[in-house]
Amino acid sequence: MPLLAIVYFSITGTTEKLAHAVARGADGIADVALCRITGDDIVSGRFQNESLFETIDHASAVAFGSPTYMGGAAAQFKAFADASSDRWSQQRWTNKIAGGFTTGACASGDQLHTLTYFSILAAQHGMLWCGLDIPGGEDPGGRNRLGSQLGLATHLIDDDLPPSDLSTAEYLGRRLAKMASRNC
């Protein structure tokens, strides 16, 4: 069975809820490794968690997740991405399937920029990007309600994630796992 590594940073727990929903979607199709970036992983401004990197090295697919802060990925996620340059120089993640998810404070809170950042990070590593194939605003179940084809973008309504966004996260996990299965 392929391995899906879900690499994410979460400060309030919202992005973590999305990460767990992505994992539920992949259940039974791929093994899943939840790889949470924590403050302890960052020493003197540099991400240092070799075990997390080794998990990604062994994965067939990777989902990147971060809240959108000030129009981009959180600094803690960026520290991880910057430290991945050692893997980049060796192209150790080439041909892995990649996708992304993010949440922001507003419906149009520049989450697309975070997803674009993730896709560029994946491209630099030679990864193959997997977006959503659910037309925004057209799904009977309300999935992909913000209409981002690049990946899952969401925001809180009444201080909680809507069920449709969690369903979209599960769908993204299932899609990544299925693509990884084909790529093995």
mmCIF file with all atom_site columns, C-alpha atoms in Angstrom:
data_model
loop_
_atom_site.group_PDB
_atom_site.id
_atom_site.type_symbol
_atom_site.label_atom_id
_atom_site.label_alt_id
_atom_site.label_comp_id
_atom_site.label_asym_id
_atom_site.label_entity_id
_atom_site.label_seq_id
_atom_site.pdbx_PDB_ins_code
_atom_site.Cartn_x
_atom_site.Cartn_y
_atom_site.Cartn_z
_atom_site.occupancy
_atom_site.B_iso_or_equiv
_atom_site.pdbx_formal_charge
_atom_site.auth_seq_id
_atom_site.auth_comp_id
_atom_site.auth_asym_id
_atom_site.auth_atom_id
_atom_site.pdbx_PDB_model_num
ATOM 1   C CA . MET A 1 1   ? 0.000   0.000  0.000  1.00 0.00 ? 1   MET A CA 1
ATOM 2   C CA . PRO A 1 2   ? 1.368   3.489  -0.793 1.00 0.00 ? 2   PRO A CA 1
ATOM 3   C CA . LEU A 1 3   ? 2.162   5.948  1.982  1.00 0.00 ? 3   LEU A CA 1
ATOM 4   C CA . LEU A 1 4   ? 0.504   9.378  2.154  1.00 0.00 ? 4   LEU A CA 1
ATOM 5   C CA . ALA A 1 5   ? 2.436   11.836 4.333  1.00 0.00 ? 5   ALA A CA 1
ATOM 6   C CA . ILE A 1 6   ? 0.304   14.733 5.553  1.00 0.00 ? 6   ILE A CA 1
ATOM 7   C CA . VAL A 1 7   ? 2.702   17.527 6.503  1.00 0.00 ? 7   VAL A CA 1
ATOM 8   C CA . TYR A 1 8   ? 0.994   20.409 8.267  1.00 0.00 ? 8   TYR A CA 1
ATOM 9   C CA . PHE A 1 9   ? 1.245   23.203 10.800 1.00 0.00 ? 9   PHE A CA 1
ATOM 10  C CA . SER A 1 10  ? -1.719  24.131 12.982 1.00 0.00 ? 10  SER A CA 1
ATOM 11  C CA . ILE A 1 11  ? -1.872  26.658 15.781 1.00 0.00 ? 11  ILE A CA 1
ATOM 12  C CA . THR A 1 12  ? -5.608  26.692 16.669 1.00 0.00 ? 12  THR A CA 1
ATOM 13  C CA . GLY A 1 13  ? -6.484  23.130 15.636 1.00 0.00 ? 13  GLY A CA 1
ATOM 14  C CA . THR A 1 14  ? -8.426  24.055 12.485 1.00 0.00 ? 14  THR A CA 1
ATOM 15  C CA . THR A 1 15  ? -5.721  22.957 10.053 1.00 0.00 ? 15  THR A CA 1
ATOM 16  C CA . GLU A 1 16  ? -5.238  19.841 12.167 1.00 0.00 ? 16  GLU A CA 1
ATOM 17  C CA . LYS A 1 17  ? -8.946  18.986 11.721 1.00 0.00 ? 17  LYS A CA 1
ATOM 18  C CA . LEU A 1 18  ? -8.439  19.279 7.959  1.00 0.00 ? 18  LEU A CA 1
ATOM 19  C CA . ALA A 1 19  ? -5.326  17.060 8.149  1.00 0.00 ? 19  ALA A CA 1
ATOM 20  C CA . HIS A 1 20  ? -7.274  14.368 9.985  1.00 0.00 ? 20  HIS A CA 1
ATOM 21  C CA . ALA A 1 21  ? -10.074 14.599 7.404  1.00 0.00 ? 21  ALA A CA 1
ATOM 22  C CA . VAL A 1 22  ? -7.515  14.153 4.586  1.00 0.00 ? 22  VAL A CA 1
ATOM 23  C CA . ALA A 1 23  ? -6.257  11.061 6.475  1.00 0.00 ? 23  ALA A CA 1
ATOM 24  C CA . ARG A 1 24  ? -9.805  9.656  6.781  1.00 0.00 ? 24  ARG A CA 1
ATOM 25  C CA . GLY A 1 25  ? -10.254 10.019 3.041  1.00 0.00 ? 25  GLY A CA 1
ATOM 26  C CA . ALA A 1 26  ? -7.109  7.994  2.331  1.00 0.00 ? 26  ALA A CA 1
ATOM 27  C CA . ASP A 1 27  ? -7.995  5.256  4.833  1.00 0.00 ? 27  ASP A CA 1
ATOM 28  C CA . GLY A 1 28  ? -8.002  1.824  3.234  1.00 0.00 ? 28  GLY A CA 1
ATOM 29  C CA . ILE A 1 29  ? -6.339  3.096  0.050  1.00 0.00 ? 29  ILE A CA 1
ATOM 30  C CA . ALA A 1 30  ? -2.998  4.218  1.494  1.00 0.00 ? 30  ALA A CA 1
ATOM 31  C CA . ASP A 1 31  ? -1.122  4.098  4.749  1.00 0.00 ? 31  ASP A CA 1
ATOM 32  C CA . VAL A 1 32  ? -1.116  7.543  6.334  1.00 0.00 ? 32  VAL A CA 1
ATOM 33  C CA . ALA A 1 33  ? 1.520   9.405  8.328  1.00 0.00 ? 33  ALA A CA 1
ATOM 34  C CA . LEU A 1 34  ? 0.349   12.580 10.044 1.00 0.00 ? 34  LEU A CA 1
ATOM 35  C CA . CYS A 1 35  ? 3.428   14.818 10.227 1.00 0.00 ? 35  CYS A CA 1
ATOM 36  C CA . ARG A 1 36  ? 2.643   17.861 12.359 1.00 0.00 ? 36  ARG A CA 1
ATOM 37  C CA . ILE A 1 37  ? 5.198   20.668 12.338 1.00 0.00 ? 37  ILE A CA 1
ATOM 38  C CA . THR A 1 38  ? 5.659   21.963 15.880 1.00 0.00 ? 38  THR A CA 1
ATOM 39  C CA . GLY A 1 39  ? 7.544   24.839 17.435 1.00 0.00 ? 39  GLY A CA 1
ATOM 40  C CA . ASP A 1 40  ? 10.022  22.336 18.898 1.00 0.00 ? 40  ASP A CA 1
ATOM 41  C CA . ASP A 1 41  ? 10.994  21.395 15.320 1.00 0.00 ? 41  ASP A CA 1
ATOM 42  C CA . ILE A 1 42  ? 12.369  24.896 14.754 1.00 0.00 ? 42  ILE A CA 1
ATOM 43  C CA . VAL A 1 43  ? 15.752  25.633 16.314 1.00 0.00 ? 43  VAL A CA 1
ATOM 44  C CA . SER A 1 44  ? 17.315  29.062 15.824 1.00 0.00 ? 44  SER A CA 1
ATOM 45  C CA . GLY A 1 45  ? 14.832  29.710 13.024 1.00 0.00 ? 45  GLY A CA 1
ATOM 46  C CA . ARG A 1 46  ? 15.669  26.500 11.136 1.00 0.00 ? 46  ARG A CA 1
ATOM 47  C CA . PHE A 1 47  ? 13.371  23.465 10.862 1.00 0.00 ? 47  PHE A CA 1
ATOM 48  C CA . GLN A 1 48  ? 15.171  20.405 12.210 1.00 0.00 ? 48  GLN A CA 1
ATOM 49  C CA . ASN A 1 49  ? 13.236  17.148 12.192 1.00 0.00 ? 49  ASN A CA 1
ATOM 50  C CA . GLU A 1 50  ? 15.060  14.495 10.180 1.00 0.00 ? 50  GLU A CA 1
ATOM 51  C CA . SER A 1 51  ? 12.454  11.861 11.058 1.00 0.00 ? 51  SER A CA 1
ATOM 52  C CA . LEU A 1 52  ? 9.715   13.898 9.392  1.00 0.00 ? 52  LEU A CA 1
ATOM 53  C CA . PHE A 1 53  ? 11.876  14.323 6.270  1.00 0.00 ? 53  PHE A CA 1
ATOM 54  C CA . GLU A 1 54  ? 12.575  10.580 6.183  1.00 0.00 ? 54  GLU A CA 1
ATOM 55  C CA . THR A 1 55  ? 8.837   9.890  6.335  1.00 0.00 ? 55  THR A CA 1
ATOM 56  C CA . ILE A 1 56  ? 8.350   12.074 3.258  1.00 0.00 ? 56  ILE A CA 1
ATOM 57  C CA . ASP A 1 57  ? 11.300  10.341 1.563  1.00 0.00 ? 57  ASP A CA 1
ATOM 58  C CA . HIS A 1 58  ? 9.399   7.037  1.890  1.00 0.00 ? 58  HIS A CA 1
ATOM 59  C CA . ALA A 1 59  ? 5.972   8.412  0.925  1.00 0.00 ? 59  ALA A CA 1
ATOM 60  C CA . SER A 1 60  ? 4.350   8.050  -2.484 1.00 0.00 ? 60  SER A CA 1
ATOM 61  C CA . ALA A 1 61  ? 2.197   11.143 -1.935 1.00 0.00 ? 61  ALA A CA 1
ATOM 62  C CA . VAL A 1 62  ? 2.368   14.247 0.253  1.00 0.00 ? 62  VAL A CA 1
ATOM 63  C CA . ALA A 1 63  ? -0.356  16.668 1.350  1.00 0.00 ? 63  ALA A CA 1
ATOM 64  C CA . PHE A 1 64  ? 0.908   20.073 2.478  1.00 0.00 ? 64  PHE A CA 1
ATOM 65  C CA . GLY A 1 65  ? -1.243  22.019 4.960  1.00 0.00 ? 65  GLY A CA 1
ATOM 66  C CA . SER A 1 66  ? -0.969  25.358 6.696  1.00 0.00 ? 66  SER A CA 1
ATOM 67  C CA . PRO A 1 67  ? -3.240  28.158 7.780  1.00 0.00 ? 67  PRO A CA 1
ATOM 68  C CA . THR A 1 68  ? -2.985  31.249 5.607  1.00 0.00 ? 68  THR A CA 1
ATOM 69  C CA . TYR A 1 69  ? -1.438  34.073 7.619  1.00 0.00 ? 69  TYR A CA 1
ATOM 70  C CA . MET A 1 70  ? -0.924  37.499 6.084  1.00 0.00 ? 70  MET A CA 1
ATOM 71  C CA . GLY A 1 71  ? -1.458  36.117 2.586  1.00 0.00 ? 71  GLY A CA 1
ATOM 72  C CA . GLY A 1 72  ? 0.788   33.066 2.754  1.00 0.00 ? 72  GLY A CA 1
ATOM 73  C CA . ALA A 1 73  ? 1.795   29.893 4.545  1.00 0.00 ? 73  ALA A CA 1
ATOM 74  C CA . ALA A 1 74  ? 2.623   30.193 8.246  1.00 0.00 ? 74  ALA A CA 1
ATOM 75  C CA . ALA A 1 75  ? 6.266   30.898 9.118  1.00 0.00 ? 75  ALA A CA 1
ATOM 76  C CA . GLN A 1 76  ? 6.553   27.488 10.756 1.00 0.00 ? 76  GLN A CA 1
ATOM 77  C CA . PHE A 1 77  ? 5.564   25.775 7.488  1.00 0.00 ? 77  PHE A CA 1
ATOM 78  C CA . LYS A 1 78  ? 7.915   28.049 5.567  1.00 0.00 ? 78  LYS A CA 1
ATOM 79  C CA . ALA A 1 79  ? 10.770  26.983 7.881  1.00 0.00 ? 79  ALA A CA 1
ATOM 80  C CA . PHE A 1 80  ? 10.013  23.362 6.951  1.00 0.00 ? 80  PHE A CA 1
ATOM 81  C CA . ALA A 1 81  ? 9.929   24.237 3.238  1.00 0.00 ? 81  ALA A CA 1
ATOM 82  C CA . ASP A 1 82  ? 13.221  26.147 3.451  1.00 0.00 ? 82  ASP A CA 1
ATOM 83  C CA . ALA A 1 83  ? 14.906  23.225 5.200  1.00 0.00 ? 83  ALA A CA 1
ATOM 84  C CA . SER A 1 84  ? 13.677  20.858 2.472  1.00 0.00 ? 84  SER A CA 1
ATOM 85  C CA . SER A 1 85  ? 16.299  22.363 0.153  1.00 0.00 ? 85  SER A CA 1
ATOM 86  C CA . ASP A 1 86  ? 18.685  19.546 1.096  1.00 0.00 ? 86  ASP A CA 1
ATOM 87  C CA . ARG A 1 87  ? 16.140  17.087 -0.344 1.00 0.00 ? 87  ARG A CA 1
ATOM 88  C CA . TRP A 1 88  ? 15.650  19.392 -3.351 1.00 0.00 ? 88  TRP A CA 1
ATOM 89  C CA . SER A 1 89  ? 19.343  19.397 -4.235 1.00 0.00 ? 89  SER A CA 1
ATOM 90  C CA . GLN A 1 90  ? 19.166  15.598 -4.463 1.00 0.00 ? 90  GLN A CA 1
ATOM 91  C CA . GLN A 1 91  ? 15.648  15.579 -6.026 1.00 0.00 ? 91  GLN A CA 1
ATOM 92  C CA . ARG A 1 92  ? 14.619  12.964 -3.434 1.00 0.00 ? 92  ARG A CA 1
ATOM 93  C CA . TRP A 1 93  ? 10.908  13.772 -3.777 1.00 0.00 ? 93  TRP A CA 1
ATOM 94  C CA . THR A 1 94  ? 10.759  13.614 -7.597 1.00 0.00 ? 94  THR A CA 1
ATOM 95  C CA . ASN A 1 95  ? 7.583   12.057 -9.028 1.00 0.00 ? 95  ASN A CA 1
ATOM 96  C CA . LYS A 1 96  ? 5.744   11.932 -5.694 1.00 0.00 ? 96  LYS A CA 1
ATOM 97  C CA . ILE A 1 97  ? 2.126   13.060 -5.901 1.00 0.00 ? 97  ILE A CA 1
ATOM 98  C CA . ALA A 1 98  ? 1.450   16.292 -3.980 1.00 0.00 ? 98  ALA A CA 1
ATOM 99  C CA . GLY A 1 99  ? -1.608  18.303 -2.970 1.00 0.00 ? 99  GLY A CA 1
ATOM 100 C CA . GLY A 1 100 ? -2.473  20.994 -0.474 1.00 0.00 ? 100 GLY A CA 1
ATOM 101 C CA . PHE A 1 101 ? -5.008  22.462 1.911  1.00 0.00 ? 101 PHE A CA 1
ATOM 102 C CA . THR A 1 102 ? -5.314  25.724 3.805  1.00 0.00 ? 102 THR A CA 1
ATOM 103 C CA . THR A 1 103 ? -7.705  27.745 5.887  1.00 0.00 ? 103 THR A CA 1
ATOM 104 C CA . GLY A 1 104 ? -8.014  31.484 6.388  1.00 0.00 ? 104 GLY A CA 1
ATOM 105 C CA . ALA A 1 105 ? -10.017 33.969 8.378  1.00 0.00 ? 105 ALA A CA 1
ATOM 106 C CA . CYS A 1 106 ? -12.091 35.184 5.416  1.00 0.00 ? 106 CYS A CA 1
ATOM 107 C CA . ALA A 1 107 ? -13.763 33.571 2.418  1.00 0.00 ? 107 ALA A CA 1
ATOM 108 C CA . SER A 1 108 ? -11.396 35.474 0.141  1.00 0.00 ? 108 SER A CA 1
ATOM 109 C CA . GLY A 1 109 ? -8.489  35.628 2.556  1.00 0.00 ? 109 GLY A CA 1
ATOM 110 C CA . ASP A 1 110 ? -5.713  35.010 0.008  1.00 0.00 ? 110 ASP A CA 1
ATOM 111 C CA . GLN A 1 111 ? -5.759  31.244 0.582  1.00 0.00 ? 111 GLN A CA 1
ATOM 112 C CA . LEU A 1 112 ? -5.042  30.807 -3.139 1.00 0.00 ? 112 LEU A CA 1
ATOM 113 C CA . HIS A 1 113 ? -1.611  32.296 -2.563 1.00 0.00 ? 113 HIS A CA 1
ATOM 114 C CA . THR A 1 114 ? -0.840  29.618 0.036  1.00 0.00 ? 114 THR A CA 1
ATOM 115 C CA . LEU A 1 115 ? -1.986  26.866 -2.331 1.00 0.00 ? 115 LEU A CA 1
ATOM 116 C CA . THR A 1 116 ? 0.129   28.402 -5.109 1.00 0.00 ? 116 THR A CA 1
ATOM 117 C CA . TYR A 1 117 ? 3.101   28.409 -2.747 1.00 0.00 ? 117 TYR A CA 1
ATOM 118 C CA . PHE A 1 118 ? 2.559   24.707 -2.029 1.00 0.00 ? 118 PHE A CA 1
ATOM 119 C CA . SER A 1 119 ? 2.326   23.884 -5.741 1.00 0.00 ? 119 SER A CA 1
ATOM 120 C CA . ILE A 1 120 ? 5.539   25.788 -6.489 1.00 0.00 ? 120 ILE A CA 1
ATOM 121 C CA . LEU A 1 121 ? 7.287   23.997 -3.625 1.00 0.00 ? 121 LEU A CA 1
ATOM 122 C CA . ALA A 1 122 ? 6.117   20.689 -5.107 1.00 0.00 ? 122 ALA A CA 1
ATOM 123 C CA . ALA A 1 123 ? 7.247   21.711 -8.597 1.00 0.00 ? 123 ALA A CA 1
ATOM 124 C CA . GLN A 1 124 ? 10.693  22.629 -7.312 1.00 0.00 ? 124 GLN A CA 1
ATOM 125 C CA . HIS A 1 125 ? 10.948  19.150 -5.833 1.00 0.00 ? 125 HIS A CA 1
ATOM 126 C CA . GLY A 1 126 ? 9.857   17.560 -9.127 1.00 0.00 ? 126 GLY A CA 1
ATOM 127 C CA . MET A 1 127 ? 6.579   16.403 -7.599 1.00 0.00 ? 127 MET A CA 1
ATOM 128 C CA . LEU A 1 128 ? 3.340   15.951 -9.558 1.00 0.00 ? 128 LEU A CA 1
ATOM 129 C CA . TRP A 1 129 ? 0.576   18.302 -8.369 1.00 0.00 ? 129 TRP A CA 1
ATOM 130 C CA . CYS A 1 130 ? -2.931  17.007 -7.682 1.00 0.00 ? 130 CYS A CA 1
ATOM 131 C CA . GLY A 1 131 ? -5.692  19.591 -7.427 1.00 0.00 ? 131 GLY A CA 1
ATOM 132 C CA . LEU A 1 132 ? -9.400  19.161 -6.888 1.00 0.00 ? 132 LEU A CA 1
ATOM 133 C CA . ASP A 1 133 ? -11.600 17.981 -9.722 1.00 0.00 ? 133 ASP A CA 1
ATOM 134 C CA . ILE A 1 134 ? -14.814 19.218 -8.098 1.00 0.00 ? 134 ILE A CA 1
ATOM 135 C CA . PRO A 1 135 ? -16.311 22.266 -9.840 1.00 0.00 ? 135 PRO A CA 1
ATOM 136 C CA . GLY A 1 136 ? -16.743 24.996 -7.225 1.00 0.00 ? 136 GLY A CA 1
ATOM 137 C CA . GLY A 1 137 ? -20.344 25.721 -6.385 1.00 0.00 ? 137 GLY A CA 1
ATOM 138 C CA . GLU A 1 138 ? -21.576 22.821 -8.498 1.00 0.00 ? 138 GLU A CA 1
ATOM 139 C CA . ASP A 1 139 ? -21.247 19.829 -6.161 1.00 0.00 ? 139 ASP A CA 1
ATOM 140 C CA . PRO A 1 140 ? -24.576 18.575 -4.726 1.00 0.00 ? 140 PRO A CA 1
ATOM 141 C CA . GLY A 1 141 ? -22.842 17.942 -1.377 1.00 0.00 ? 141 GLY A CA 1
ATOM 142 C CA . GLY A 1 142 ? -21.412 21.451 -1.212 1.00 0.00 ? 142 GLY A CA 1
ATOM 143 C CA . ARG A 1 143 ? -17.808 20.291 -1.531 1.00 0.00 ? 143 ARG A CA 1
ATOM 144 C CA . ASN A 1 144 ? -15.242 22.814 -2.779 1.00 0.00 ? 144 ASN A CA 1
ATOM 145 C CA . ARG A 1 145 ? -17.571 25.622 -1.743 1.00 0.00 ? 145 ARG A CA 1
ATOM 146 C CA . LEU A 1 146 ? -14.879 28.302 -2.255 1.00 0.00 ? 146 LEU A CA 1
ATOM 147 C CA . GLY A 1 147 ? -14.176 27.000 -5.748 1.00 0.00 ? 147 GLY A CA 1
ATOM 148 C CA . SER A 1 148 ? -10.418 26.474 -5.577 1.00 0.00 ? 148 SER A CA 1
ATOM 149 C CA . GLN A 1 149 ? -9.290  23.922 -8.141 1.00 0.00 ? 149 GLN A CA 1
ATOM 150 C CA . LEU A 1 150 ? -5.654  24.102 -6.996 1.00 0.00 ? 150 LEU A CA 1
ATOM 151 C CA . GLY A 1 151 ? -6.434  22.514 -3.620 1.00 0.00 ? 151 GLY A CA 1
ATOM 152 C CA . LEU A 1 152 ? -8.684  22.842 -0.592 1.00 0.00 ? 152 LEU A CA 1
ATOM 153 C CA . ALA A 1 153 ? -9.277  26.399 0.608  1.00 0.00 ? 153 ALA A CA 1
ATOM 154 C CA . THR A 1 154 ? -11.622 27.012 3.500  1.00 0.00 ? 154 THR A CA 1
ATOM 155 C CA . HIS A 1 155 ? -12.540 29.410 6.269  1.00 0.00 ? 155 HIS A CA 1
ATOM 156 C CA . LEU A 1 156 ? -14.508 29.156 9.490  1.00 0.00 ? 156 LEU A CA 1
ATOM 157 C CA . ILE A 1 157 ? -18.213 29.872 9.725  1.00 0.00 ? 157 ILE A CA 1
ATOM 158 C CA . ASP A 1 158 ? -19.429 30.597 13.250 1.00 0.00 ? 158 ASP A CA 1
ATOM 159 C CA . ASP A 1 159 ? -15.995 29.546 14.576 1.00 0.00 ? 159 ASP A CA 1
ATOM 160 C CA . ASP A 1 160 ? -16.137 26.060 13.024 1.00 0.00 ? 160 ASP A CA 1
ATOM 161 C CA . LEU A 1 161 ? -15.304 24.279 9.794  1.00 0.00 ? 161 LEU A CA 1
ATOM 162 C CA . PRO A 1 162 ? -18.404 23.529 7.717  1.00 0.00 ? 162 PRO A CA 1
ATOM 163 C CA . PRO A 1 163 ? -19.068 19.805 7.188  1.00 0.00 ? 163 PRO A CA 1
ATOM 164 C CA . SER A 1 164 ? -18.740 20.368 3.424  1.00 0.00 ? 164 SER A CA 1
ATOM 165 C CA . ASP A 1 165 ? -15.128 21.513 3.899  1.00 0.00 ? 165 ASP A CA 1
ATOM 166 C CA . LEU A 1 166 ? -14.289 18.426 5.952  1.00 0.00 ? 166 LEU A CA 1
ATOM 167 C CA . SER A 1 167 ? -15.923 16.335 3.227  1.00 0.00 ? 167 SER A CA 1
ATOM 168 C CA . THR A 1 168 ? -13.760 18.130 0.643  1.00 0.00 ? 168 THR A CA 1
ATOM 169 C CA . ALA A 1 169 ? -10.667 17.340 2.731  1.00 0.00 ? 169 ALA A CA 1
ATOM 170 C CA . GLU A 1 170 ? -11.662 13.664 2.804  1.00 0.00 ? 170 GLU A CA 1
ATOM 171 C CA . TYR A 1 171 ? -12.146 13.777 -0.946 1.00 0.00 ? 171 TYR A CA 1
ATOM 172 C CA . LEU A 1 172 ? -8.666  15.294 -1.394 1.00 0.00 ? 172 LEU A CA 1
ATOM 173 C CA . GLY A 1 173 ? -7.157  12.524 0.755  1.00 0.00 ? 173 GLY A CA 1
ATOM 174 C CA . ARG A 1 174 ? -8.950  9.842  -1.263 1.00 0.00 ? 174 ARG A CA 1
ATOM 175 C CA . ARG A 1 175 ? -7.841  11.453 -4.547 1.00 0.00 ? 175 ARG A CA 1
ATOM 176 C CA . LEU A 1 176 ? -4.200  11.671 -3.432 1.00 0.00 ? 176 LEU A CA 1
ATOM 177 C CA . ALA A 1 177 ? -4.239  8.067  -2.194 1.00 0.00 ? 177 ALA A CA 1
ATOM 178 C CA . LYS A 1 178 ? -5.763  6.778  -5.443 1.00 0.00 ? 178 LYS A CA 1
ATOM 179 C CA . MET A 1 179 ? -3.222  8.662  -7.545 1.00 0.00 ? 179 MET A CA 1
ATOM 180 C CA . ALA A 1 180 ? -0.400  7.366  -5.358 1.00 0.00 ? 180 ALA A CA 1
ATOM 181 C CA . SER A 1 181 ? -1.705  3.815  -5.825 1.00 0.00 ? 181 SER A CA 1
ATOM 182 C CA . ARG A 1 182 ? -1.489  4.241  -9.586 1.00 0.00 ? 182 ARG A CA 1
ATOM 183 C CA . ASN A 1 183 ? 1.971   5.767  -9.322 1.00 0.00 ? 183 ASN A CA 1
ATOM 184 C CA . CYS A 1 184 ? 3.463   2.838  -7.303 1.00 0.00 ? 184 CYS A CA 1
#
